């Protein structure tokens, strides 16, 4: 059978993730140190795992409300009020999802009609453009640049606004660049959203992992666009447990939004997913209520590894702007005269270190590579040693 014309056009048109393509090359190679996967090297803290175990022991193996356990939604409301200074009603403004991945998908599907345009910033997380396209929307890129420390300039957004623009998608701190957005520029973007009557989807999954102070060891400032004047009513705030709490496998996230938007997303979630796993939701309550200490410990450890990366790249003469958040370094390798992909492939072949070519995150990432430093300190040191050997050969 010829399947080509059976597959939906908007799906057939989506390229496979560049990360996946690259990592098929790494599979089965034990000699490789991977700085590729965007995942904490920690297991979830023990008290969180225990909460999931206890939930099972109690026989909690049922569905929950489609919105998620009310007790979890109450914990989310308290956590978001404390950390983001925005108040959401747990009864109808919070939806528990299967990771931020599902939340992104259903937010797009709930809001987009065919042909609606969505502005998002690149380089960005690989699922943004496909999530828009699968919802029949039109992805429109506003580029961020290394020269601006990958901040999103309000002017770059303004240039892309047309009468068809419906949504603006933001992600700060940003995967893959580690950029954080200064509050002043965020305010200008909020003003644009209000002026042009746009809805904002703000993915703040890395918001706990920020590096401030002289040496990057303090927790940096994070401003949520949802908390700016006039923005709560037009923002869908997405957050989850995967990164800060090291809970990727629990598949748990949430969307906070005005009741009518929450209801629209809930309808898709109800039919496509029904609910997030109950034992993950039980673990989520524990994470939000007692997880701040372990999160801070992990954040400080990432900060040390970030500083190691920056020090070593500087010694190698590889330009790398100091990331203000997440756990990625995004060094600029243009001076070696190789494309991102050539650099990454040769580094893998010659030194057995895997990094992701920057253009896997959009054309604006060309000339850079993403190195995730959520990797054990000693392995990171070896990986950096090997990268040093590689670039000194390139320079010779
Ligand atoms: N958003 C961003 C920016 C990410 O980097 C990731 C994962 O890498 C996700 C969302 C997906 O998160 P989740 O595990 O909650 O689905």
XYZ file of C-alpha atoms and ligand atoms in Angstrom:
412
model
C 0.000 0.000 0.000
C 1.173 3.522 -0.710
C 0.890 5.371 2.574
C 2.177 8.733 1.377
C -1.239 10.120 0.476
C -2.853 8.509 3.549
C -0.860 10.505 6.062
C -2.339 13.883 6.984
C -0.593 16.719 5.135
C 0.260 18.693 8.251
C 1.909 15.586 9.741
C 3.727 14.526 6.571
C 5.131 18.053 6.311
C 6.769 17.945 9.735
C 10.450 16.984 9.803
C 11.655 14.476 12.395
C 13.382 16.038 15.373
C 17.016 16.880 14.531
C 17.959 15.722 18.015
C 16.540 12.266 17.398
C 18.367 11.914 14.075
C 21.610 12.828 15.723
C 21.171 10.531 18.672
C 20.571 7.494 16.580
C 24.267 7.812 15.770
C 25.111 7.611 19.475
C 22.952 4.574 20.312
C 24.920 1.550 21.445
C 28.222 3.473 21.758
C 29.438 3.127 25.363
C 32.504 5.270 24.764
C 30.417 8.387 24.114
C 29.876 11.073 26.772
C 26.548 12.598 25.867
C 25.874 16.266 26.530
C 22.926 15.838 24.255
C 19.798 14.924 26.117
C 17.986 17.759 27.915
C 17.279 15.815 31.053
C 18.507 16.088 34.662
C 21.108 13.476 35.589
C 19.364 13.126 38.973
C 16.579 10.751 39.876
C 13.610 12.531 41.408
C 14.311 13.258 45.110
C 13.495 10.271 47.315
C 10.611 11.914 49.221
C 8.874 12.504 45.873
C 9.406 8.916 44.740
C 8.113 7.766 48.123
C 4.914 9.763 47.618
C 4.314 7.879 44.345
C 5.035 4.548 46.048
C 2.716 5.421 48.935
C -0.002 6.365 46.466
C 0.272 2.882 44.941
C 0.359 1.260 48.368
C -2.902 2.992 49.181
C -4.347 1.455 46.028
C -4.664 4.720 44.140
C -4.849 3.256 40.672
C -7.936 5.030 39.367
C -8.678 7.903 37.014
C -8.830 11.348 38.572
C -10.967 14.356 37.666
C -10.123 15.440 34.112
C -8.691 18.656 35.508
C -6.451 16.673 37.879
C -6.735 16.000 41.634
C -8.200 19.050 43.361
C -5.533 18.689 46.076
C -2.812 18.956 43.411
C -4.503 21.944 41.764
C -4.597 23.649 45.174
C -0.869 22.980 45.628
C -0.211 24.337 42.125
C -2.217 27.492 42.885
C -0.211 28.069 46.092
C 3.131 27.379 44.343
C 2.368 29.636 41.381
C 1.133 32.430 43.678
C 4.358 32.170 45.715
C 6.841 31.904 42.830
C 5.118 33.830 40.022
C 2.908 36.245 41.984
C -0.215 35.319 39.999
C -3.407 33.981 41.598
C -5.275 31.148 39.838
C -8.487 29.525 41.010
C -7.857 25.773 41.474
C -11.517 25.065 40.679
C -11.451 26.217 37.059
C -8.183 27.927 36.075
C -5.700 25.050 36.409
C -5.455 21.926 34.252
C -3.050 19.108 35.144
C -1.483 17.656 31.987
C 0.789 14.855 30.843
C 3.890 17.048 30.872
C 4.302 20.491 29.378
C 4.442 18.643 26.037
C 0.737 17.857 26.217
C -0.061 21.325 27.530
C 1.659 22.921 24.509
C -0.222 20.677 22.129
C -3.663 21.251 23.619
C -3.117 24.992 24.045
C -2.411 25.235 20.294
C -5.295 22.948 19.370
C -7.729 24.789 21.638
C -6.954 28.182 20.145
C -5.917 27.877 16.507
C -8.110 27.890 13.436
C -6.477 26.881 10.134
C -4.196 29.655 8.911
C -3.875 31.479 12.252
C -0.321 32.676 12.764
C 1.774 31.998 15.843
C 4.928 33.964 16.547
C 7.596 32.130 18.519
C 11.291 32.710 19.029
C 14.062 30.583 17.534
C 16.350 28.896 18.462
C 13.744 27.120 20.543
C 12.566 23.798 21.893
C 12.049 21.357 19.032
C 8.322 20.812 19.555
C 7.110 24.397 19.099
C 6.865 24.579 15.334
C 5.390 21.033 14.990
C 2.814 21.703 17.751
C 1.644 24.788 15.845
C 1.618 22.996 12.489
C -0.253 19.965 13.855
C -2.939 22.361 15.096
C -3.204 23.761 11.527
C -1.548 27.010 12.551
C 1.228 28.831 10.726
C 4.546 29.014 12.610
C 6.197 32.445 12.304
C 9.731 32.836 13.611
C 11.102 35.848 15.474
C 14.839 35.196 15.689
C 16.947 35.802 18.766
C 20.657 36.454 18.302
C 23.801 35.588 20.176
C 24.770 39.298 19.973
C 21.727 40.046 22.205
C 22.434 37.121 24.563
C 19.423 35.479 22.883
C 16.971 37.871 24.528
C 13.777 38.313 22.546
C 13.593 41.906 21.352
C 10.114 43.415 21.242
C 11.020 44.916 17.835
C 11.689 41.417 16.447
C 8.179 40.400 17.549
C 6.543 43.612 16.280
C 8.003 43.052 12.793
C 6.242 39.684 12.531
C 2.763 40.734 13.664
C 0.108 40.613 10.929
C -3.705 40.711 11.071
C -3.579 36.866 11.196
C -1.391 36.697 14.286
C -3.280 35.044 17.109
C -0.696 33.668 19.496
C 2.713 34.466 20.829
C 4.737 31.584 22.283
C 7.485 32.351 24.771
C 9.980 30.201 26.624
C 12.181 31.779 29.285
C 14.625 30.526 30.446
C 15.082 29.155 26.949
C 15.954 25.705 25.691
C 18.495 25.540 23.928
C 20.187 28.873 24.591
C 19.841 29.230 28.375
C 18.676 32.820 27.806
C 16.587 34.682 30.341
C 14.459 37.655 29.412
C 15.058 41.013 31.136
C 11.855 42.309 32.753
C 11.971 45.556 30.714
C 11.907 43.773 27.345
C 9.214 41.402 28.613
C 7.079 44.432 29.518
C 7.447 45.772 25.965
C 6.354 42.391 24.594
C 3.374 42.370 26.975
C 2.422 45.834 25.681
C 2.522 44.473 22.109
C 0.320 41.533 23.095
C -2.225 43.906 24.605
C -2.070 46.350 21.675
C -2.607 43.570 19.098
C -4.960 41.515 21.267
C -2.763 38.395 21.242
C -2.905 35.397 23.564
C 0.478 34.435 25.013
C 1.537 30.855 25.723
C 4.395 31.110 28.179
C 6.416 27.935 28.791
C 8.268 28.510 32.052
C 9.441 24.958 32.664
C 12.996 26.076 33.565
C 11.968 28.983 35.807
C 13.469 27.550 39.020
C 16.827 26.948 37.339
C 18.248 30.462 37.104
C 21.752 31.695 37.872
C 22.232 35.156 39.338
C 24.743 37.087 41.420
C 28.392 37.723 40.568
C 29.326 34.063 40.235
C 25.999 32.671 39.000
C 25.512 30.746 42.233
C 22.444 32.684 43.459
C 18.976 32.051 42.141
C 18.368 34.647 39.425
C 15.276 36.763 38.943
C 12.421 35.242 36.953
C 9.500 37.364 35.823
C 6.435 35.619 34.470
C 4.610 37.516 31.747
C 1.371 36.264 33.356
C 2.093 38.480 36.358
C 2.468 41.726 34.385
C -0.457 44.179 34.463
C -3.272 43.176 32.110
C -1.582 39.897 31.124
C -3.228 37.204 33.254
C -6.399 37.420 31.180
C -4.460 36.752 27.933
C -1.778 34.308 29.103
C -1.629 30.538 29.302
C 1.150 29.810 31.769
C 2.716 26.383 31.288
C 4.874 24.708 33.855
C 5.783 21.220 34.951
C 7.839 18.928 37.090
C 10.332 17.451 34.606
C 13.260 19.808 34.944
C 13.488 21.451 38.387
C 12.197 18.381 40.255
C 13.969 15.871 37.955
C 10.645 14.139 37.271
C 10.735 13.636 33.483
C 9.390 10.078 33.661
C 6.400 11.049 35.812
C 4.983 12.919 32.790
C 3.371 15.691 34.753
C 2.762 19.337 33.919
C 0.072 21.977 34.133
C -1.542 24.901 32.389
C -2.871 27.944 34.249
C -5.257 30.111 32.269
C -8.544 32.021 32.406
C -11.466 29.657 33.036
C -12.829 29.666 29.470
C -9.451 28.810 27.974
C -8.874 26.147 30.632
C -12.253 24.641 29.760
C -11.376 24.568 26.031
C -8.050 22.836 26.710
C -9.744 20.474 29.149
C -12.116 19.283 26.424
C -9.209 18.086 24.275
C -7.376 16.652 27.283
C -10.551 14.843 28.376
C -10.977 13.047 25.056
C -7.313 12.514 24.153
C -5.740 11.805 27.542
C -8.510 11.651 30.146
C -6.183 12.544 33.011
C -2.559 12.467 34.128
C -1.525 9.304 36.065
C -2.804 9.484 39.636
C 0.449 8.305 41.255
C 2.348 11.022 39.386
C -0.163 13.560 40.644
C 0.388 12.357 44.228
C 4.140 12.781 43.714
C 3.494 16.249 42.281
C 1.793 17.389 45.505
C 4.806 16.251 47.525
C 7.170 18.013 45.102
C 5.347 21.324 45.324
C 4.801 21.233 49.062
C 8.217 19.967 50.220
C 10.511 20.127 47.200
C 12.037 23.611 47.409
C 15.118 22.428 49.352
C 16.130 19.620 46.959
C 15.419 21.874 43.946
C 17.776 24.502 45.340
C 20.463 21.858 45.940
C 20.194 20.646 42.349
C 20.163 24.226 41.050
C 23.392 25.025 42.910
C 25.016 21.930 41.492
C 23.960 22.927 37.941
C 25.351 26.416 38.650
C 28.758 24.904 39.508
C 28.720 22.845 36.311
C 27.635 25.897 34.299
C 30.609 27.801 35.704
C 32.955 24.931 34.849
C 31.657 24.944 31.255
C 32.086 28.705 30.923
C 35.598 28.600 32.389
C 36.727 25.786 30.116
C 35.158 27.256 26.958
C 36.882 30.571 27.728
C 40.222 28.765 28.139
C 39.665 27.018 24.795
C 38.856 30.314 23.086
C 35.315 29.161 22.252
C 32.857 32.069 22.691
C 29.924 31.138 24.935
C 27.563 33.666 26.448
C 26.813 33.047 30.134
C 23.404 31.359 30.259
C 21.088 32.835 32.895
C 18.948 29.709 33.201
C 18.075 26.093 32.284
C 21.002 23.636 32.022
C 22.385 24.289 28.564
C 25.457 26.045 27.237
C 25.194 27.239 23.639
C 28.739 27.938 22.465
C 29.438 29.671 19.160
C 31.660 27.524 16.913
C 31.497 29.657 13.766
C 35.149 30.619 13.951
C 36.190 27.035 13.169
C 34.690 27.247 9.684
C 32.440 24.207 10.181
C 28.652 24.052 10.190
C 27.011 23.113 13.496
C 26.356 19.642 12.141
C 29.919 19.139 10.863
C 31.288 20.294 14.221
C 28.990 17.946 16.164
C 29.620 14.967 13.867
C 33.395 15.385 13.936
C 33.409 15.884 17.719
C 31.452 12.658 18.024
C 33.687 10.733 15.638
C 37.036 12.069 16.834
C 36.467 12.543 20.575
C 33.293 10.573 21.393
C 31.423 13.549 22.834
C 27.855 14.195 21.737
C 26.457 17.719 21.512
C 23.425 18.812 19.476
C 23.881 20.937 16.330
C 22.292 24.322 16.993
C 20.237 24.249 13.797
C 18.195 21.351 15.253
C 16.495 24.205 17.161
C 15.849 26.362 14.097
C 17.925 28.075 11.430
C 18.962 30.797 13.905
C 20.927 28.141 15.798
C 23.297 27.524 12.892
C 26.903 28.072 13.922
C 26.279 27.077 17.524
C 25.939 23.782 19.391
C 23.959 22.842 22.487
C 25.802 21.153 25.337
C 23.654 20.067 28.276
C 25.533 20.296 31.565
C 23.073 18.206 33.573
C 25.783 15.549 33.428
C 27.913 14.259 36.346
C 30.728 16.695 37.186
C 33.562 14.217 36.557
C 32.131 13.154 33.191
C 31.615 16.787 32.277
C 35.293 17.437 33.050
C 36.349 14.588 30.752
C 33.956 15.783 28.013
C 35.398 19.299 28.239
C 38.946 17.915 28.102
C 38.025 16.079 24.905
C 36.307 19.154 23.407
C 39.480 21.103 24.246
C 41.600 18.554 22.342
C 39.240 18.731 19.399
C 39.174 22.506 19.083
C 42.933 22.808 19.511
C 43.302 20.496 16.493
C 40.799 22.637 14.562
C 42.738 25.773 15.416
C 46.113 24.227 14.458
N 9.278 22.836 27.125
C 10.608 22.959 27.019
C 11.178 24.301 26.759
C 11.443 21.841 27.138
O 12.761 21.989 27.031
C 10.857 20.572 27.355
C 11.693 19.355 27.430
O 12.854 19.337 27.096
C 9.461 20.493 27.452
C 8.704 21.642 27.337
C 8.763 19.184 27.679
O 8.576 18.990 29.023
P 7.696 17.810 29.666
O 8.646 16.753 30.107
O 7.027 18.488 30.835
O 6.733 17.347 28.646
